[in-house]
Amino acid sequence: MTPVLTIRSLAVSYGSVPAVRNVSLEIAPGELRVILGANGAGKTTVLKAILGLVRPRSGEIRFRDGTDLLRLKPHEIHGLGIAWVPEGRQLWNTLTVLDNLKLGGFGDRDKRAVDRRVGEMLERFPRLGERRHQVAGSLSGGEQQMVAIARALVSAPGLLLMDEPSLGLAPLVVREVFRLVREINEMGISILMVEQNANQALKVAHWVYLLETGNIVESGSAATIGAKESVKDVFLGGHA
Amino acid sequence: MDLFLQQLANGLVIGSTYAVVAIGFALAFTVLRVINFAHPDIFMVGMFAGLVAAVEWPALGFLVVLIAGVLGAGFVGFALERTVIAPLRGRDVLMTLIGTLGVAIMLQNGMAVIAGPDPIAYPALIPRRFVDIGPVTLTLRQVLNFAICLALLALVSIYVRWTPWGRATRAIAERPDVAAAFGVNVARICQFTILLASMMGGVAAVSVGVLYGSAHAFVGLLYGLKAFICMLVAGNRYFEGVMVVGLAIGFVEALVTGYVSSSLRDAAAFFVLIGVLYFRPNGLFGSYAT
């Protein structure tokens, strides 16, 4: 089966400082893969490279039938069906919830379909429905994460990139977010998620990559990676 | 009380023009992170484009002259974006500042060479008539200028709040990377933003030319300075904030003229600027991080 995304030997630098040294990975349709890594390991940079927001020094990133993402601009990459849930939500805080959701489908020419999906999101997340005319910056962290996820889903993506969706959220909300991640994946949307919360990430992932100082050092099924002592020590606080 | 109301009306008329030019500044700075020092001189080009149309085709009337102002200013704005702003966008803010300042100097002096450095009479496209509104008396030209500027401000507000491109404009202002990753063609919106600001400037410029009956190669200096102050005082978070401050600065100037001294009129805006920035360095309504 043709992978949704293929990355080979990706290297990205910020000026002379290397952030990603050698990353190769791929995601099959319907898969949920997780990149685990500590702060500064290069997780977010990998996602930004896929989105066209940073230009790699070398390597290749291909989508589905081989479309070279490195030749495309960010808005063109989004048009292929790649959506993003950024680290820290990064909503447009001065815009209303409704405007944030509508902008999620900005690149889609079928505005009726966008309106329909916005309506679906407001039904799926009743709290957002109640607060649709409120500016996004006034919502709680959990509600903001729901907006960030709903905004990404409005574009009906084939591949969803999620950057630390649990960051800064209360434990109960984190569980809710991961339940949602699993649901989205079960809808058939491929997901590449970067996380530090290994406990939760290992429960939902089909395949896990370990990223250290810009290199993929291990990869395997969630069970295999979760059983490794190094992972238990670094990410699971010494207990699985 | 009558003097106060009269000065309020006079202030709103001039303030509305400041607000239109200031919105042009604010759009460029907020969306593109560019301090477009050429904007006031694009306003000046619009004024002269209208003047040329009014002299060449006097029978065509005010509306056609307005369109000429829009086209003249829009053309120069478009060319500026393509040749200076787009190639420098994303680099240090000082580079675009110097680039647009260079264009401003070229436009001012170029126009001074073509039209001369002294004011030129603007054709009287609108009759000299007075309009009484209660205790306030305004000229028809003042009323028209105010109405035109207010309409432009309302259109900008509707554009940024209610249209998809307007939402994208605000999205770029707050988080350009996220906007791009959600399908917004940032370069195209930036291009349109400069064009929109320039064309609005062209409309306001013709209206001001008719209002004061003259055009001047260096007219942009005064409006540019006041408009820039309006943007700094308001902050760039809300375009409507810039509009309100534009009107308020015009009002303060009119009050100073009426109650203190007309020679202090131009200093009033600076006093407001210093006072506001001392207490609220990000402007009255806040600013986006740049």
XYZ file of N, CA and C in Angstrom, chain A residues 48 51 53 74-75 78 82-84 86 90-95 99 102-107 148 151-152, chain B residues 161 164-165 167-168 170-172 174-187 189 237-238 288:
156
model
N 7.117 20.954 11.030
C 7.185 22.215 10.263
C 7.799 21.987 8.882
N 5.107 20.689 6.699
C 4.142 21.754 6.367
C 4.733 22.834 5.461
N 6.948 25.019 6.438
C 7.205 26.243 7.219
C 8.687 26.425 7.502
N 3.473 26.433 1.717
C 2.609 25.898 2.779
C 1.134 25.806 2.390
N 0.595 26.838 1.710
C -0.837 26.773 1.388
C -1.132 25.687 0.353
N -1.196 22.371 2.291
C -2.489 22.218 2.966
C -3.551 21.743 1.979
N -3.320 18.024 4.100
C -2.503 17.878 5.312
C -2.889 19.001 6.279
N -3.354 18.638 7.456
C -3.765 19.650 8.441
C -2.902 19.525 9.688
N -2.945 20.557 10.500
C -1.978 20.691 11.597
C -2.698 21.110 12.875
N -1.236 22.679 15.986
C 0.086 23.137 16.429
C 0.299 23.015 17.940
N -2.048 27.542 19.292
C -1.831 28.627 18.312
C -3.104 28.994 17.554
N -4.136 29.264 18.305
C -5.368 29.749 17.685
C -5.192 31.212 17.314
N -6.108 31.700 16.508
C -6.153 33.145 16.270
C -7.001 33.720 17.404
N -6.301 34.203 18.411
C -6.962 34.532 19.679
C -7.927 35.704 19.603
N -7.719 36.607 18.637
C -8.614 37.762 18.551
C -9.815 37.471 17.651
N -9.821 36.280 17.041
C -10.961 35.899 16.202
C -11.896 34.991 17.007
N -14.919 31.938 13.512
C -13.963 32.402 12.508
C -12.751 31.469 12.438
N -13.895 28.463 10.489
C -14.071 28.767 9.058
C -12.715 28.874 8.357
N -11.743 29.463 9.073
C -10.411 29.599 8.468
C -9.745 28.237 8.267
N -10.177 27.252 9.063
C -9.644 25.908 8.868
C -9.933 25.397 7.469
N -11.019 25.873 6.875
C -11.366 25.432 5.524
C -11.110 26.498 4.474
N -10.241 27.437 4.784
C -10.018 28.571 3.867
C -9.602 28.121 2.466
N -8.739 27.103 2.423
C -8.210 26.679 1.121
C -9.196 25.857 0.303
N -8.598 23.842 18.261
C -7.443 23.557 17.397
C -7.678 22.259 16.613
N -10.602 22.864 14.116
C -10.118 23.704 13.007
C -9.390 22.846 11.975
N -8.577 21.925 12.469
C -7.830 21.060 11.545
C -8.779 20.122 10.799
N -13.849 41.861 8.957
C -14.653 41.086 9.916
C -15.556 40.058 9.257
N -14.158 36.193 3.856
C -13.099 35.182 4.036
C -11.691 35.780 3.905
N -11.498 36.654 2.923
C -10.166 37.255 2.757
C -9.838 38.166 3.941
N -10.934 37.744 7.019
C -10.563 36.862 8.137
C -9.128 36.382 7.959
N -8.793 36.043 6.710
C -7.423 35.579 6.448
C -6.423 36.697 6.733
N -6.707 39.036 8.998
C -6.503 39.106 10.457
C -5.723 37.898 10.955
N -5.946 36.754 10.317
C -5.207 35.547 10.712
C -3.713 35.730 10.446
N -3.381 36.325 9.301
C -1.970 36.568 8.984
C -1.385 37.554 9.991
N -2.095 37.934 13.028
C -1.827 37.331 14.345
C -0.812 36.199 14.259
N -0.982 35.302 13.296
C -0.071 34.156 13.191
C 0.117 33.807 11.712
N 1.076 34.446 11.063
C 1.232 34.220 9.619
C 1.561 32.775 9.260
N 2.388 32.105 10.084
C 2.760 30.725 9.766
C 1.553 29.792 9.825
N 0.744 29.979 10.857
C -0.429 29.110 11.011
C -1.403 29.373 9.860
N -1.556 30.653 9.503
C -2.450 30.985 8.386
C -1.989 30.278 7.113
N -0.685 30.318 6.852
C -0.153 29.672 5.645
C -0.412 28.177 5.690
N -0.231 27.584 6.874
C -0.419 26.139 7.002
C -1.888 25.753 6.899
N -2.789 26.717 6.971
C -4.218 26.418 6.819
C -4.743 26.877 5.458
N -3.846 27.013 4.511
C -4.274 27.229 3.138
C -4.362 28.676 2.696
N -3.915 29.605 3.551
C -3.963 31.016 3.160
C -2.722 31.333 2.327
N -2.948 31.844 1.121
C -1.830 32.260 0.275
C -1.359 33.631 0.780
N -0.387 33.590 1.665
C 0.023 34.803 2.381
C 0.519 35.883 1.408
N 1.290 35.471 0.411
C 1.843 36.458 -0.530
C 0.718 37.194 -1.263
N -2.461 37.625 -0.262
C -3.213 38.501 0.645
C -2.388 39.766 0.919
N -3.595 46.080 17.046
C -4.382 44.856 17.279
C -5.779 44.936 16.644
N -6.376 46.108 16.710
C -7.724 46.262 16.144
C -7.739 47.414 15.149
N -0.004 43.411 18.250
C 0.501 42.055 18.062
C 2.006 42.075 18.267
